[in-house]
Coordinates of C-alpha atoms in Angstrom, one line a residue:
M20 CA -74.0 178.0 -87.1
E21 CA -73.8 174.6 -89.1
G22 CA -75.5 171.9 -87.6
F23 CA -77.0 168.5 -88.4
A24 CA -80.6 168.8 -89.4
R25 CA -82.7 166.2 -87.5
E26 CA -86.5 166.0 -87.0
G27 CA -87.1 166.7 -83.3
Y28 CA -83.9 168.2 -82.6
N29 CA -81.1 170.0 -84.3
L30 CA -78.0 169.2 -83.1
T31 CA -75.2 171.8 -84.0
T32 CA -71.3 171.2 -85.3
E33 CA -70.1 171.9 -81.4
E34 CA -72.8 169.4 -79.8
L35 CA -72.0 166.6 -81.9
K36 CA -68.3 167.2 -81.1
E37 CA -69.1 167.3 -77.4
L38 CA -70.7 164.0 -77.7
Q39 CA -68.4 162.2 -79.7
E40 CA -65.6 163.2 -77.1
I41 CA -68.1 161.5 -74.3
E42 CA -68.4 158.7 -76.4
V43 CA -64.2 158.4 -76.6
E44 CA -64.4 158.2 -73.0
M45 CA -66.9 155.4 -73.2
L46 CA -64.5 153.9 -75.7
E47 CA -61.5 154.5 -73.4
E48 CA -63.3 153.0 -70.7
I49 CA -64.4 149.6 -72.6
D50 CA -60.8 149.1 -74.0
R51 CA -59.5 149.8 -70.3
V52 CA -62.1 146.9 -69.2
C53 CA -61.4 144.9 -71.7
K54 CA -57.3 145.1 -71.3
K55 CA -58.0 144.3 -67.7
C56 CA -60.1 141.4 -68.0
G57 CA -58.3 139.5 -71.4
I58 CA -61.5 140.4 -73.7
T59 CA -61.0 140.6 -77.6
Y60 CA -63.1 143.2 -79.2
C61 CA -62.7 145.4 -82.5
M62 CA -64.1 148.7 -83.6
S63 CA -67.1 147.6 -86.6
A64 CA -69.3 149.4 -88.5
G65 CA -69.1 153.1 -88.8
T66 CA -66.6 153.2 -85.9
Q67 CA -64.2 151.2 -87.9
L68 CA -65.1 152.9 -91.2
G69 CA -63.9 156.1 -89.7
A70 CA -60.7 155.0 -88.2
I71 CA -59.8 153.8 -91.5
R72 CA -61.4 156.9 -93.5
H73 CA -61.0 159.9 -91.2
K74 CA -58.4 158.2 -88.6
G75 CA -61.4 158.9 -86.2
F76 CA -65.3 159.5 -86.1
I77 CA -67.0 160.0 -89.5
P78 CA -67.9 164.1 -89.5
W79 CA -71.3 163.6 -89.1
D80 CA -71.6 159.9 -86.8
D81 CA -73.1 160.1 -83.4
D82 CA -72.5 156.9 -81.9
A83 CA -69.7 154.1 -81.4
D84 CA -69.7 150.1 -82.5
I85 CA -67.8 147.9 -80.8
A86 CA -68.0 144.3 -81.9
F87 CA -67.4 141.0 -79.6
L88 CA -67.3 137.2 -80.6
R89 CA -70.1 135.9 -78.7
P90 CA -67.6 134.1 -76.2
E91 CA -66.0 137.3 -75.7
Y92 CA -69.3 139.2 -75.3
E93 CA -70.8 137.3 -72.5
K94 CA -67.3 137.6 -70.9
F95 CA -67.6 141.7 -71.5
R96 CA -71.2 141.5 -70.0
E97 CA -70.0 139.4 -66.8
A98 CA -67.0 142.0 -66.1
C99 CA -68.8 144.8 -66.4
E100 CA -70.6 144.0 -63.2
T101 CA -67.6 144.3 -60.9
E102 CA -65.0 146.3 -63.7
L103 CA -67.1 148.8 -65.3
D104 CA -66.3 152.7 -63.4
K105 CA -69.9 152.7 -62.5
E106 CA -69.8 156.6 -61.0
R107 CA -70.0 157.1 -64.7
F108 CA -71.0 154.0 -67.2
Y109 CA -73.3 151.3 -66.9
F110 CA -74.2 148.2 -69.2
Q111 CA -77.5 147.8 -70.5
D112 CA -79.1 144.8 -72.4
Y113 CA -82.5 142.7 -72.4
R114 CA -81.0 140.8 -70.0
N115 CA -80.8 143.1 -67.2
T116 CA -83.1 145.8 -68.6
P117 CA -87.0 145.7 -68.2
G118 CA -88.4 146.5 -71.4
Y119 CA -85.3 146.9 -73.5
R120 CA -86.0 145.5 -76.7
W121 CA -82.6 145.5 -78.7
G122 CA -80.9 142.0 -79.1
Y123 CA -77.6 143.4 -78.6
G124 CA -76.3 145.6 -75.2
K125 CA -75.1 149.5 -74.8
I126 CA -72.8 151.2 -72.6
R127 CA -74.3 154.2 -71.2
R128 CA -72.7 157.3 -69.7
K129 CA -74.5 158.4 -66.5
N130 CA -75.8 161.9 -66.5
T131 CA -76.5 162.5 -70.2
E132 CA -79.5 162.0 -72.4
F133 CA -79.8 161.0 -75.7
V134 CA -83.7 160.2 -76.1
R135 CA -84.3 158.7 -79.6
L136 CA -87.2 160.2 -81.6
N137 CA -90.5 158.2 -81.4
Q138 CA -89.0 156.1 -78.3
E139 CA -89.7 158.6 -76.0
H140 CA -92.0 156.1 -74.2
M141 CA -89.6 153.2 -74.0
P142 CA -89.6 152.2 -70.3
Y143 CA -85.6 152.3 -69.8
G144 CA -82.6 154.8 -69.5
Q145 CA -81.8 156.6 -72.8
E146 CA -78.3 158.0 -72.3
I147 CA -75.3 159.0 -75.0
F148 CA -74.3 154.9 -75.8
V149 CA -71.6 153.0 -77.3
D150 CA -73.5 149.7 -79.1
I151 CA -71.8 146.7 -77.5
M152 CA -72.5 144.2 -80.6
P153 CA -72.4 140.3 -80.2
Y154 CA -71.4 138.4 -83.2
D155 CA -73.2 134.8 -83.3
N156 CA -72.7 131.9 -85.6
V157 CA -74.7 131.2 -89.1
P158 CA -74.6 128.1 -90.7
D159 CA -72.2 127.0 -93.3
A160 CA -74.6 125.0 -95.4
Y161 CA -76.9 127.4 -97.7
L162 CA -80.4 126.3 -96.8
P163 CA -80.3 126.4 -93.1
R164 CA -78.6 129.7 -93.4
K165 CA -81.2 131.1 -95.4
W166 CA -83.7 129.7 -92.3
H167 CA -81.3 131.3 -89.8
N168 CA -81.9 134.6 -91.7
F169 CA -85.7 134.1 -92.0
R170 CA -85.4 134.0 -88.2
C171 CA -83.2 136.7 -87.6
F172 CA -85.8 138.9 -89.6
L173 CA -88.6 137.5 -87.3
Y174 CA -87.1 138.3 -84.3
R175 CA -85.5 141.8 -85.3
K176 CA -89.7 142.7 -86.0
C177 CA -90.4 141.2 -82.7
F178 CA -87.9 143.6 -80.8
Y179 CA -88.9 146.6 -82.9
S180 CA -92.3 146.1 -82.7
E181 CA -92.7 148.5 -79.7
V182 CA -91.4 151.4 -81.5
G183 CA -92.8 150.4 -84.8
R184 CA -96.4 150.3 -83.4
L185 CA -96.0 153.9 -82.8
Q186 CA -93.8 155.1 -85.8
E187 CA -94.7 153.1 -88.6
K188 CA -98.0 153.8 -90.4
G189 CA -101.0 151.5 -92.9
V190 CA -100.2 147.9 -92.6
K191 CA -97.1 147.7 -90.9
K192 CA -98.2 149.6 -87.9
T193 CA -100.8 147.0 -87.3
V194 CA -98.6 144.0 -87.8
Y195 CA -96.0 145.8 -85.3
R196 CA -99.0 146.2 -83.2
L197 CA -99.6 142.3 -83.1
L198 CA -96.4 141.7 -82.6
S199 CA -95.9 144.2 -79.5
K200 CA -98.6 142.0 -78.1
I201 CA -96.2 139.2 -77.6
P202 CA -95.3 138.7 -74.0
A203 CA -92.0 140.3 -73.4
G204 CA -90.7 137.2 -71.4
W205 CA -91.4 134.7 -73.9
L206 CA -89.5 136.9 -76.6
Y207 CA -86.5 137.6 -74.2
D208 CA -86.5 133.5 -73.4
S209 CA -87.1 132.5 -76.9
F210 CA -84.4 134.7 -78.3
T211 CA -81.9 133.6 -75.9
K212 CA -82.4 129.6 -77.0
F213 CA -82.3 130.8 -80.6
T214 CA -78.6 132.3 -79.8
L215 CA -77.7 129.2 -77.4
R216 CA -78.4 127.3 -80.8
S217 CA -76.8 129.4 -83.2
N218 CA -73.5 128.9 -81.2
K219 CA -73.9 125.0 -80.9
K220 CA -71.1 124.7 -83.5
E221 CA -68.0 126.4 -83.3
N222 CA -66.0 128.8 -86.0
T223 CA -68.2 128.8 -88.5
K224 CA -67.2 130.6 -91.6
R225 CA -69.6 133.4 -91.3
I226 CA -71.0 135.4 -88.1
R227 CA -73.5 138.1 -87.6
I228 CA -75.4 140.0 -85.0
L229 CA -79.2 138.1 -85.2
S230 CA -81.4 141.1 -84.9
I231 CA -79.7 143.4 -87.3
P232 CA -80.0 142.8 -91.1
V233 CA -77.0 141.8 -93.0
P234 CA -76.2 143.1 -96.7
G235 CA -75.5 140.6 -99.7
K236 CA -76.8 137.1 -99.9
E237 CA -74.8 135.2 -97.7
H238 CA -76.5 136.4 -94.6
G239 CA -73.2 137.1 -92.6
Y240 CA -69.6 138.7 -92.4
L241 CA -66.3 136.6 -92.4
R242 CA -65.2 135.4 -89.1
S243 CA -61.9 135.9 -90.1
C244 CA -62.1 139.6 -90.4
F245 CA -63.4 139.6 -86.2
E246 CA -60.3 137.8 -85.6
D247 CA -56.7 139.1 -84.3
P248 CA -58.0 142.6 -84.1
V249 CA -54.7 145.1 -84.3
P250 CA -54.1 148.6 -82.6
T251 CA -55.8 150.9 -84.8
E252 CA -55.6 154.7 -84.6
F253 CA -58.8 156.3 -83.9
E254 CA -59.2 160.0 -82.6
G255 CA -55.8 160.2 -81.8
R256 CA -56.0 157.3 -79.7
E257 CA -55.8 153.8 -80.3
F258 CA -58.4 151.2 -80.3
F259 CA -58.5 147.6 -81.5
G260 CA -59.9 147.2 -85.3
M261 CA -59.9 145.1 -87.7
K262 CA -57.1 143.4 -89.5
D263 CA -58.4 142.8 -92.6
Y264 CA -60.7 145.6 -92.6
D265 CA -60.7 146.0 -96.6
T266 CA -63.0 142.7 -96.6
Y267 CA -65.3 143.6 -94.1
L268 CA -65.7 147.4 -95.2
S269 CA -66.1 146.2 -98.7
Y270 CA -68.9 143.8 -98.2
K271 CA -70.5 146.4 -95.9
Y272 CA -70.4 149.6 -97.6
G273 CA -68.9 149.2 -101.2
D274 CA -66.6 151.8 -102.1
Y275 CA -65.9 152.8 -98.5
M276 CA -63.4 155.1 -99.1
K277 CA -66.1 157.4 -101.3
L278 CA -67.8 159.9 -98.9
P279 CA -72.1 159.4 -99.2
P280 CA -73.9 162.1 -100.6
V281 CA -75.2 164.5 -98.0
E282 CA -78.6 162.9 -98.2
K283 CA -77.5 159.7 -97.1
R284 CA -75.5 160.7 -94.1
E285 CA -77.4 159.3 -91.3
V286 CA -77.7 160.2 -87.9
H287 CA -80.1 158.7 -85.5
P288 CA -82.9 161.4 -84.9
V289 CA -83.3 162.5 -81.4
S290 CA -85.8 164.5 -79.4
K291 CA -83.9 165.3 -76.1
L292 CA -80.3 165.6 -75.6
T293 CA -78.3 166.7 -72.7
L294 CA -74.6 166.5 -73.1
L295 CA -73.5 166.3 -69.4
K296 CA -75.3 167.5 -66.5
A297 CA -73.5 170.3 -64.9
G298 CA -70.7 169.1 -62.4
K299 CA -70.7 166.0 -63.3
R300 CA -67.9 165.0 -65.5
A301 CA -65.6 163.0 -63.4

């Protein structure tokens, strides 16, 4: 049986397909909540690429990415409190989950498990997920944008330190051990203030996820790529995708219609996978 090799766990082709079907179920729920509440979203990253190149998932991809401009992200976060089907799903980010170490949110599928390799010690639920990505303003001026990018780098390393202190080696391990000693409450409060300051000016030319690196030297994606999303085919359904996907995908991936070599087809390394516990599919 052909599989997708990982250190720690080998995900078979059949398991990957079922995993993707669960993620489509989650995308349908996100789409439903957004339509009901008038919230604008679009597919991004590998999900947007998969929609254009494969009309669905990239064949080896094991997660999905949904993007929101910051005001829409906050609306979605609030809507999840009342509108999300809590029999099947829940929303997770650093503001509602103690020990969560990422600057963006996730929708999780209850009654599953998707435990990342070297993250078994993290003190929060690790079920199958869809990444919920907030995009924040990037300064228009060159020097403030460089300083902003450096601060993004620092926050990213601080968030990751709880994993890096165990996963990395040598000097990196030592640095992450030191960063992990920063009190979580202080880190969360500081990052929240940084987010608010980043969005004081409306409609900057470029935007980004503050805790994830951006390719190229501009330190941000064009805001226009995320505006006015359009219905886009994905796995036989329609979700909202980028109208100007070519500009975004070219900047992020280069020649995005060309398949990467096998050795660069990245997947999330996992140590435990439970696709759906018996009798739990609603």
